[in-house]
CSV table of C-alpha atoms in Angstrom, one decimal:
chain,number,residue,atom,x,y,z
A,1,UNK,CA,14.4,22.4,-28.0
A,2,UNK,CA,13.2,24.0,-24.8
A,3,UNK,CA,10.5,25.8,-26.7
A,4,UNK,CA,9.2,22.5,-28.2
A,5,UNK,CA,9.2,20.9,-24.8
A,6,UNK,CA,7.3,23.9,-23.3
A,7,UNK,CA,4.8,23.7,-26.2
A,8,UNK,CA,4.2,20.0,-25.6
A,9,UNK,CA,3.8,20.6,-21.9
A,10,UNK,CA,1.2,23.2,-22.5
A,11,UNK,CA,-0.7,21.1,-24.9
A,12,UNK,CA,-0.6,18.2,-22.5
A,13,UNK,CA,-2.0,20.4,-19.7
A,14,UNK,CA,-4.8,21.6,-22.0
A,15,UNK,CA,-5.8,18.1,-23.0
A,16,UNK,CA,-9.0,16.8,-21.3
A,17,UNK,CA,-8.2,14.8,-18.1
A,18,UNK,CA,-10.0,11.7,-19.4
A,19,UNK,CA,-7.8,11.7,-22.5
A,20,UNK,CA,-4.6,12.3,-20.6
A,21,UNK,CA,-5.5,9.4,-18.3
A,22,UNK,CA,-6.3,7.2,-21.3
A,23,UNK,CA,-2.9,7.9,-22.8
A,24,UNK,CA,-1.2,7.1,-19.5
A,25,UNK,CA,-3.3,4.0,-19.1
A,26,UNK,CA,-2.7,2.6,-22.6
A,27,UNK,CA,1.0,3.2,-22.3
A,28,UNK,CA,1.0,1.3,-19.0
A,29,UNK,CA,-0.9,-1.5,-20.5
A,30,UNK,CA,1.5,-1.7,-23.4
A,31,UNK,CA,4.4,-2.0,-21.0
A,32,UNK,CA,2.6,-4.7,-19.0
A,33,UNK,CA,1.9,-6.6,-22.2
A,34,UNK,CA,5.6,-6.5,-23.2
A,35,UNK,CA,6.5,-7.8,-19.7
A,36,UNK,CA,4.0,-10.6,-20.2
A,37,UNK,CA,5.5,-11.5,-23.6
A,38,UNK,CA,9.0,-11.5,-22.1
A,39,UNK,CA,7.8,-13.6,-19.1
A,40,UNK,CA,6.2,-16.1,-21.5
A,41,UNK,CA,9.5,-16.4,-23.5
A,42,UNK,CA,11.3,-17.1,-20.2
A,43,UNK,CA,8.8,-19.7,-18.9
A,44,UNK,CA,10.2,-23.2,-18.7
A,45,UNK,CA,8.9,-26.7,-18.2
A,46,UNK,CA,9.3,-26.1,-14.4
A,47,UNK,CA,6.8,-23.3,-14.5
A,48,UNK,CA,3.1,-23.8,-13.8
A,49,UNK,CA,2.5,-22.5,-17.3
A,50,UNK,CA,5.1,-24.6,-19.2
A,51,UNK,CA,7.7,-24.0,-21.8
A,52,UNK,CA,5.2,-22.9,-24.4
A,53,UNK,CA,3.4,-20.4,-22.2
A,54,UNK,CA,1.5,-17.5,-23.8
A,55,UNK,CA,-0.3,-14.4,-22.6
A,56,UNK,CA,-3.6,-16.1,-22.7
A,57,UNK,CA,-2.3,-18.6,-20.1
A,58,UNK,CA,-1.4,-15.8,-17.8
A,59,UNK,CA,-4.8,-14.1,-18.2
A,60,UNK,CA,-6.5,-17.3,-17.2
A,61,UNK,CA,-3.9,-18.4,-14.6
A,62,UNK,CA,-3.9,-18.9,-10.9
A,63,UNK,CA,-7.1,-17.5,-9.2
A,64,UNK,CA,-8.7,-16.7,-12.6
A,65,UNK,CA,-9.3,-20.4,-12.8
A,66,UNK,CA,-11.5,-20.2,-9.8
A,67,UNK,CA,-13.5,-17.3,-11.1
A,68,UNK,CA,-14.0,-19.3,-14.4
A,69,UNK,CA,-15.1,-22.3,-12.4
A,70,UNK,CA,-17.7,-20.1,-10.5
A,71,UNK,CA,-19.0,-18.7,-13.8
A,72,UNK,CA,-19.3,-22.2,-15.4
A,73,UNK,CA,-20.3,-24.4,-12.5
A,74,UNK,CA,-21.4,-22.2,-9.6
A,75,UNK,CA,-20.6,-23.2,-6.0
A,76,UNK,CA,-20.5,-26.7,-4.5
A,77,UNK,CA,-23.4,-27.8,-2.3
A,78,UNK,CA,-21.0,-30.3,-0.6
A,79,UNK,CA,-17.6,-29.1,0.6
A,80,UNK,CA,-14.7,-31.1,-0.9
A,81,UNK,CA,-12.5,-32.8,1.7
A,82,UNK,CA,-8.8,-33.6,1.7
A,83,UNK,CA,-7.5,-37.1,2.6
A,84,UNK,CA,-7.1,-35.9,6.2
A,85,UNK,CA,-10.8,-34.9,6.3
A,86,UNK,CA,-10.2,-31.1,6.2
A,87,UNK,CA,-12.1,-28.8,3.9
A,88,UNK,CA,-10.2,-28.5,0.7
A,89,UNK,CA,-9.7,-25.4,-1.4
A,90,UNK,CA,-13.0,-24.6,-3.3
A,91,UNK,CA,-15.0,-22.0,-5.1
A,92,UNK,CA,-16.6,-20.5,-2.0
A,93,UNK,CA,-13.5,-18.4,-1.4
A,94,UNK,CA,-14.4,-16.4,-4.5
A,95,UNK,CA,-17.3,-13.9,-4.9
A,96,UNK,CA,-19.6,-14.1,-7.8
A,97,UNK,CA,-19.9,-10.6,-9.3
A,98,UNK,CA,-16.7,-10.6,-11.4
A,99,UNK,CA,-17.2,-14.2,-12.5
A,100,UNK,CA,-20.7,-13.5,-13.7
A,101,UNK,CA,-20.0,-10.1,-15.3
A,102,UNK,CA,-17.0,-11.6,-17.2
A,103,UNK,CA,-19.2,-14.4,-18.5
A,104,UNK,CA,-21.9,-12.0,-19.8
A,105,UNK,CA,-19.3,-9.8,-21.4
A,106,UNK,CA,-17.6,-12.8,-22.9
A,107,UNK,CA,-20.7,-14.3,-24.5
A,108,UNK,CA,-20.3,-12.5,-27.9
A,109,UNK,CA,-16.7,-13.8,-28.1
A,110,UNK,CA,-17.6,-17.3,-26.9
A,111,UNK,CA,-15.0,-17.0,-24.2
A,112,UNK,CA,-15.1,-16.3,-20.5
A,113,UNK,CA,-11.4,-15.4,-20.6
A,114,UNK,CA,-12.0,-12.7,-23.2
A,115,UNK,CA,-14.8,-11.3,-21.1
A,116,UNK,CA,-12.6,-11.4,-18.0
A,117,UNK,CA,-9.8,-9.5,-19.8
A,118,UNK,CA,-12.2,-6.9,-21.1
A,119,UNK,CA,-13.8,-6.3,-17.7
A,120,UNK,CA,-10.4,-6.0,-16.0
A,121,UNK,CA,-8.9,-3.6,-18.5
A,122,UNK,CA,-12.0,-1.4,-18.8
A,123,UNK,CA,-12.7,-1.3,-15.1
A,124,UNK,CA,-9.0,-0.5,-14.6
A,125,UNK,CA,-9.3,2.6,-16.8
A,126,UNK,CA,-12.4,3.8,-15.0
A,127,UNK,CA,-10.7,3.1,-11.7
A,128,UNK,CA,-8.0,5.5,-12.8
A,129,UNK,CA,-10.6,8.2,-13.6
A,130,UNK,CA,-12.2,7.6,-10.2
A,131,UNK,CA,-8.8,7.7,-8.4
A,132,UNK,CA,-8.0,11.1,-10.1
A,133,UNK,CA,-11.4,12.5,-9.0
A,134,UNK,CA,-10.8,11.2,-5.5
A,135,UNK,CA,-7.4,12.9,-5.2
A,136,UNK,CA,-7.5,16.0,-7.3
A,137,UNK,CA,-9.2,18.3,-4.8
A,138,UNK,CA,-6.8,17.2,-2.1
A,139,UNK,CA,-3.4,17.2,-3.7
A,140,UNK,CA,-4.0,19.1,-7.0
A,141,UNK,CA,-4.5,18.0,-10.6
A,142,UNK,CA,-0.9,17.5,-11.5
A,143,UNK,CA,-0.1,15.3,-8.4
A,144,UNK,CA,-3.3,13.4,-9.0
A,145,UNK,CA,-2.2,12.6,-12.6
A,146,UNK,CA,1.1,11.3,-11.3
A,147,UNK,CA,-0.7,9.2,-8.7
A,148,UNK,CA,-2.8,7.7,-11.5
A,149,UNK,CA,0.5,6.9,-13.4
A,150,UNK,CA,1.9,5.2,-10.3
A,151,UNK,CA,-1.3,3.2,-9.9
A,152,UNK,CA,-1.5,2.2,-13.5
A,153,UNK,CA,2.1,1.2,-13.9
A,154,UNK,CA,3.0,0.1,-10.4
A,155,UNK,CA,4.3,-3.2,-9.2
A,156,UNK,CA,0.8,-4.9,-9.2
A,157,UNK,CA,-0.2,-3.5,-12.6
A,158,UNK,CA,-0.4,-7.0,-14.2
A,159,UNK,CA,-3.7,-7.3,-12.4
A,160,UNK,CA,-5.2,-4.9,-14.9
A,161,UNK,CA,-4.8,-7.6,-17.5
A,162,UNK,CA,-5.7,-10.9,-15.9
A,163,UNK,CA,-8.9,-12.6,-14.8
A,164,UNK,CA,-9.0,-11.3,-11.3
A,165,UNK,CA,-11.7,-9.2,-9.6
A,166,UNK,CA,-9.3,-6.5,-8.3
A,167,UNK,CA,-9.8,-3.7,-10.8
A,168,UNK,CA,-13.6,-4.0,-10.7
A,169,UNK,CA,-13.5,-3.9,-6.9
A,170,UNK,CA,-11.1,-0.9,-6.9
A,171,UNK,CA,-13.5,1.0,-9.3
A,172,UNK,CA,-16.4,0.4,-6.9
A,173,UNK,CA,-14.2,1.2,-3.9
A,174,UNK,CA,-13.0,4.5,-5.3
A,175,UNK,CA,-16.5,5.5,-6.3
A,176,UNK,CA,-17.7,4.6,-2.8
A,177,UNK,CA,-14.9,6.6,-1.1
A,178,UNK,CA,-15.6,9.6,-3.3
A,179,UNK,CA,-19.3,9.4,-2.4
A,180,UNK,CA,-18.5,9.4,1.3
A,181,UNK,CA,-16.1,12.3,0.9
A,182,UNK,CA,-18.7,14.3,-0.9
A,183,UNK,CA,-21.5,13.2,1.5
A,184,UNK,CA,-23.5,11.7,-1.4
A,185,UNK,CA,-24.5,8.8,0.7
A,186,UNK,CA,-27.4,7.7,-1.5
A,187,UNK,CA,-25.0,6.1,-4.1
A,188,UNK,CA,-23.7,3.7,-1.4
A,189,UNK,CA,-26.9,1.8,-1.1
A,190,UNK,CA,-26.1,0.5,-4.6
A,191,UNK,CA,-22.3,0.3,-4.3
A,192,UNK,CA,-22.0,-1.5,-1.0
A,193,UNK,CA,-23.9,-4.7,-1.9
A,194,UNK,CA,-22.1,-5.0,-5.3
A,195,UNK,CA,-18.7,-4.5,-3.5
A,196,UNK,CA,-19.6,-7.1,-0.9
A,197,UNK,CA,-20.1,-9.8,-3.6
A,198,UNK,CA,-17.1,-8.7,-5.7
A,199,UNK,CA,-14.3,-9.3,-3.3
A,200,UNK,CA,-13.8,-9.6,0.5
A,201,UNK,CA,-13.2,-6.3,2.3
A,202,UNK,CA,-16.6,-4.7,2.8
A,203,UNK,CA,-16.3,-5.2,6.6
A,204,UNK,CA,-13.4,-2.7,6.5
A,205,UNK,CA,-15.7,-0.3,4.7
A,206,UNK,CA,-18.2,-0.8,7.5
A,207,UNK,CA,-15.6,0.2,10.0
A,208,UNK,CA,-14.6,3.2,7.9
A,209,UNK,CA,-18.2,4.4,7.8
A,210,UNK,CA,-18.3,4.2,11.6
A,211,UNK,CA,-15.2,6.2,12.0
A,212,UNK,CA,-16.4,8.7,9.3
A,213,UNK,CA,-19.6,9.1,11.3
A,214,UNK,CA,-17.8,9.7,14.5
A,215,UNK,CA,-15.6,12.3,12.9
A,216,UNK,CA,-18.5,14.1,11.4
A,217,UNK,CA,-20.2,14.1,14.8
A,218,UNK,CA,-17.1,15.5,16.5
A,219,UNK,CA,-16.8,18.2,13.8
A,220,UNK,CA,-20.5,19.0,13.6
A,221,UNK,CA,-20.0,22.6,14.8
A,222,UNK,CA,-17.6,23.3,12.0
A,223,UNK,CA,-19.3,21.2,9.4
A,224,UNK,CA,-23.1,20.9,9.9
A,225,UNK,CA,-24.4,17.3,10.2
A,226,UNK,CA,-28.0,17.0,9.2
A,227,UNK,CA,-30.3,14.4,10.8
A,228,UNK,CA,-30.8,12.8,7.4
A,229,UNK,CA,-27.1,12.3,7.1
A,230,UNK,CA,-26.9,10.6,10.5
A,231,UNK,CA,-29.6,8.2,9.4
A,232,UNK,CA,-27.7,7.5,6.2
A,233,UNK,CA,-24.4,6.8,7.9
A,234,UNK,CA,-26.0,4.5,10.5
A,235,UNK,CA,-28.1,2.6,7.9
A,236,UNK,CA,-25.1,2.3,5.5
A,237,UNK,CA,-22.9,1.0,8.3
A,238,UNK,CA,-25.5,-1.6,9.2
A,239,UNK,CA,-25.9,-2.5,5.5
A,240,UNK,CA,-22.1,-2.9,5.0
A,241,UNK,CA,-21.9,-5.1,8.2
A,242,UNK,CA,-24.8,-7.3,7.1
A,243,UNK,CA,-23.4,-7.6,3.6
A,244,UNK,CA,-20.0,-8.4,5.0
A,245,UNK,CA,-21.3,-11.5,6.9
A,246,UNK,CA,-23.9,-12.5,4.3
A,247,UNK,CA,-21.6,-14.6,2.2
A,248,UNK,CA,-20.7,-16.7,5.2
A,249,UNK,CA,-24.5,-17.2,5.8
A,250,UNK,CA,-25.1,-18.1,2.1
A,251,UNK,CA,-22.2,-20.6,2.1
A,252,UNK,CA,-23.5,-22.1,5.3
A,253,UNK,CA,-27.1,-22.4,4.0
A,254,UNK,CA,-26.1,-23.9,0.6
A,255,UNK,CA,-23.7,-26.5,2.1
A,256,UNK,CA,-25.4,-27.1,5.4
A,257,UNK,CA,-22.2,-26.3,7.2
A,258,UNK,CA,-22.3,-22.9,9.2
A,259,UNK,CA,-18.5,-22.7,9.1
A,260,UNK,CA,-18.2,-23.5,5.4
A,261,UNK,CA,-16.7,-20.1,4.3
A,262,UNK,CA,-14.2,-19.8,7.1
A,263,UNK,CA,-13.1,-23.4,6.6
A,264,UNK,CA,-12.7,-22.8,2.9
A,265,UNK,CA,-10.5,-19.7,3.6
A,266,UNK,CA,-8.4,-21.6,6.1
A,267,UNK,CA,-7.8,-24.3,3.5
A,268,UNK,CA,-5.3,-22.0,1.9
A,269,UNK,CA,-3.6,-21.2,5.2
A,270,UNK,CA,-2.8,-24.8,5.8
A,271,UNK,CA,-0.1,-24.7,3.2
A,272,UNK,CA,1.8,-22.3,5.5
A,273,UNK,CA,1.1,-23.4,9.1
A,274,UNK,CA,3.0,-26.4,10.3
A,275,UNK,CA,0.6,-28.8,12.1
A,276,UNK,CA,-2.4,-27.4,10.4
A,277,UNK,CA,-5.1,-24.9,11.4
A,278,UNK,CA,-7.7,-25.6,14.1
A,279,UNK,CA,-9.9,-22.6,13.4
A,280,UNK,CA,-10.1,-18.9,12.8
A,281,UNK,CA,-8.8,-16.6,15.6
A,282,UNK,CA,-8.7,-12.9,14.7
A,283,UNK,CA,-5.2,-11.4,14.5
A,284,UNK,CA,-3.6,-14.9,14.9
A,285,UNK,CA,-2.6,-15.1,11.2
A,286,UNK,CA,-0.1,-12.2,11.3
A,287,UNK,CA,1.6,-13.6,14.5
A,288,UNK,CA,1.9,-17.1,13.0
A,289,UNK,CA,3.2,-15.6,9.7
A,290,UNK,CA,5.8,-13.4,11.4
A,291,UNK,CA,7.2,-16.4,13.2
A,292,UNK,CA,7.1,-18.5,10.0
A,293,UNK,CA,8.9,-16.0,7.9
A,294,UNK,CA,11.6,-15.3,10.5
A,295,UNK,CA,12.2,-19.0,10.7
A,296,UNK,CA,12.4,-19.2,6.9
A,297,UNK,CA,14.9,-16.4,6.8
A,298,UNK,CA,17.1,-18.1,9.5
A,299,UNK,CA,16.2,-15.5,12.1
A,300,UNK,CA,15.0,-16.0,15.7
A,301,UNK,CA,11.3,-16.8,15.6
A,302,UNK,CA,10.6,-14.5,18.6
A,303,UNK,CA,11.7,-11.6,16.5
A,304,UNK,CA,8.7,-12.0,14.2
A,305,UNK,CA,6.1,-10.6,16.6
A,306,UNK,CA,8.5,-7.9,17.6
A,307,UNK,CA,8.9,-6.8,14.0
A,308,UNK,CA,5.1,-7.0,13.5
A,309,UNK,CA,4.6,-4.6,16.4
A,310,UNK,CA,7.1,-2.2,15.0
A,311,UNK,CA,5.5,-2.4,11.6
A,312,UNK,CA,2.1,-1.6,13.0
A,313,UNK,CA,3.5,1.3,15.0
A,314,UNK,CA,5.2,2.6,11.9
A,315,UNK,CA,2.1,2.4,9.8
A,316,UNK,CA,0.1,4.1,12.5
A,317,UNK,CA,2.6,7.0,12.7
A,318,UNK,CA,2.7,7.4,9.0
A,319,UNK,CA,-1.1,7.7,8.8
A,320,UNK,CA,-1.1,10.1,11.8
A,321,UNK,CA,2.0,12.2,11.3
A,322,UNK,CA,3.3,12.1,7.7
A,323,UNK,CA,2.7,15.4,6.0
A,324,UNK,CA,2.4,13.6,2.6
A,325,UNK,CA,-0.2,11.2,3.9
A,326,UNK,CA,-2.1,13.9,5.7
A,327,UNK,CA,-2.4,15.7,2.4
A,328,UNK,CA,-4.7,13.1,1.0
A,329,UNK,CA,-7.3,14.0,3.6
A,330,UNK,CA,-8.8,12.5,6.7
A,331,UNK,CA,-11.4,10.2,5.1
A,332,UNK,CA,-8.7,8.4,3.0
A,333,UNK,CA,-6.5,8.0,6.0
A,334,UNK,CA,-9.5,6.6,8.0
A,335,UNK,CA,-10.1,4.2,5.1
A,336,UNK,CA,-6.5,3.1,5.1
A,337,UNK,CA,-6.5,2.6,8.8
A,338,UNK,CA,-9.7,0.6,8.6
A,339,UNK,CA,-8.5,-1.6,5.8
A,340,UNK,CA,-5.1,-2.3,7.5
A,341,UNK,CA,-6.9,-3.2,10.7
A,342,UNK,CA,-9.1,-5.6,8.7
A,343,UNK,CA,-6.1,-7.3,7.1
A,344,UNK,CA,-4.4,-7.5,10.5
A,345,UNK,CA,-7.5,-9.3,11.9
A,346,UNK,CA,-8.3,-11.8,9.1
A,347,UNK,CA,-5.3,-12.3,6.8
A,348,UNK,CA,-2.3,-14.6,6.9
A,349,UNK,CA,0.6,-12.7,5.2
A,350,UNK,CA,2.0,-14.7,2.3
A,351,UNK,CA,2.6,-14.4,-1.5
A,352,UNK,CA,-0.7,-12.6,-2.1
A,353,UNK,CA,0.0,-9.9,0.5
A,354,UNK,CA,1.0,-7.2,-2.1
A,355,UNK,CA,-2.2,-7.9,-4.1
A,356,UNK,CA,-4.3,-7.5,-1.0
A,357,UNK,CA,-2.8,-4.1,-0.3
A,358,UNK,CA,-4.2,-2.7,-3.6
A,359,UNK,CA,-7.3,-1.2,-1.8
A,360,UNK,CA,-4.7,1.2,-0.2
A,361,UNK,CA,-4.1,2.6,-3.7
A,362,UNK,CA,-5.4,6.1,-2.8
A,363,UNK,CA,-2.2,6.5,-0.8
A,364,UNK,CA,-0.4,6.8,-4.2
A,365,UNK,CA,-1.6,10.4,-3.7
A,366,UNK,CA,0.8,10.7,-0.8
A,367,UNK,CA,3.7,9.4,-2.9
A,368,UNK,CA,2.8,11.9,-5.6
A,369,UNK,CA,2.7,14.9,-3.3
A,370,UNK,CA,6.5,15.8,-3.6
A,371,UNK,CA,6.8,18.1,-6.6
A,372,UNK,CA,10.3,17.0,-7.6
A,373,UNK,CA,10.2,15.7,-11.1
A,374,UNK,CA,13.2,13.5,-10.3
A,375,UNK,CA,11.3,12.0,-7.4
A,376,UNK,CA,8.2,11.3,-9.5
A,377,UNK,CA,10.1,9.7,-12.4
A,378,UNK,CA,12.2,7.7,-9.9
A,379,UNK,CA,9.0,6.3,-8.3
A,380,UNK,CA,7.6,5.5,-11.7
A,381,UNK,CA,10.8,3.7,-12.6
A,382,UNK,CA,10.9,1.7,-9.3
A,383,UNK,CA,7.2,0.7,-9.9
A,384,UNK,CA,8.0,-0.6,-13.4
A,385,UNK,CA,11.0,-2.6,-12.1
A,386,UNK,CA,8.8,-4.0,-9.3
A,387,UNK,CA,6.1,-4.9,-11.8
A,388,UNK,CA,8.6,-6.9,-13.9
A,389,UNK,CA,10.0,-8.7,-10.9
A,390,UNK,CA,6.5,-9.6,-9.8
A,391,UNK,CA,5.4,-10.8,-13.2
A,392,UNK,CA,8.7,-12.8,-13.6
A,393,UNK,CA,8.4,-14.6,-10.3
A,394,UNK,CA,4.6,-15.4,-10.3
A,395,UNK,CA,4.2,-16.1,-14.0
A,396,UNK,CA,7.5,-17.0,-15.7
A,397,UNK,CA,8.7,-18.9,-12.6
A,398,UNK,CA,5.5,-19.5,-10.7
A,399,UNK,CA,4.9,-23.2,-9.9
A,400,UNK,CA,4.0,-23.5,-6.2
A,401,UNK,CA,1.8,-22.1,-3.5
A,402,UNK,CA,4.2,-19.4,-2.4
A,403,UNK,CA,4.3,-17.9,-5.8
A,404,UNK,CA,0.5,-17.3,-6.1
A,405,UNK,CA,-0.2,-13.7,-7.2
């Protein structure tokens, strides 16, 4: 028996990486499909999807409807208003790239949903390949494969099989991070604009490029920094910044309201903030949310900001001091810090928080660093349990704003 296991292990190790990742990815997608089937069987009339829910309903559910609306109808030239005169939820909160690509891919099938599913699944596989490439030189091939497994089968793995822009954005992000790490800056002139119109977050990448440039300048004696590279870093930082604000300008131009995009984003926040939202103030969302959630849990509301401060300190210490996190390399830690700061500045933590943490997926490499097989299998098992719980709550039971994936 031991001989057979050793033989299989050797064959697995000799199998091309792309094929190994394909096997892992397909197995992960099979598990997710089984979870979806089970969730559909448990869906009731109280669920958003009804008692006769099917997998197709899940693929096209929640925010996928907004992407479909963008693909079919574009964006409103007049902002819809609520009965109180506030800007209502509308399509300007969703970027066009995924919606349009899904429509084009779906044309032979006569279905936007089929195109969206194909784009998500295929982009997810290539994102796994890109993640492996991003991590293998840092933590080793074996750990990188495990990181891919955690990523493909983790708590948010349902997003590989629904009409969301996440997997396409992650593919672009991993390619962009890899280009920066390898100093192949030319690719970023293509990747940055596409990322910017796929999903919010490019401003975090602009901050990352700035920190990367500072680090390279500081280390220029140990790692030569050519003049051309300085020009690229500065130009790309500017490009990412302009791209990050361009959607706000486009929304303002089309609607005639300079604050159209921010007002649209705040429309979702009004579900959570008692008394409404007057306007956008950076970092305010997390403070409001910490007080809201502590109140919901029956805890003193003043404890929310205290817990938030402790959480920020813990995240900072993990990025700075944890040996496992340090193993993934300085650039990936800078990206993680940049993205966390971006979320802290613009986001209001609620049911979508876990989904919005997906751009931190390179940190699965830190989780995969410990060589203990028991640890790695345990992490995989916990991820699968988390995936089922997430699918069960947002699809089988999902029926209100605090269950949006």
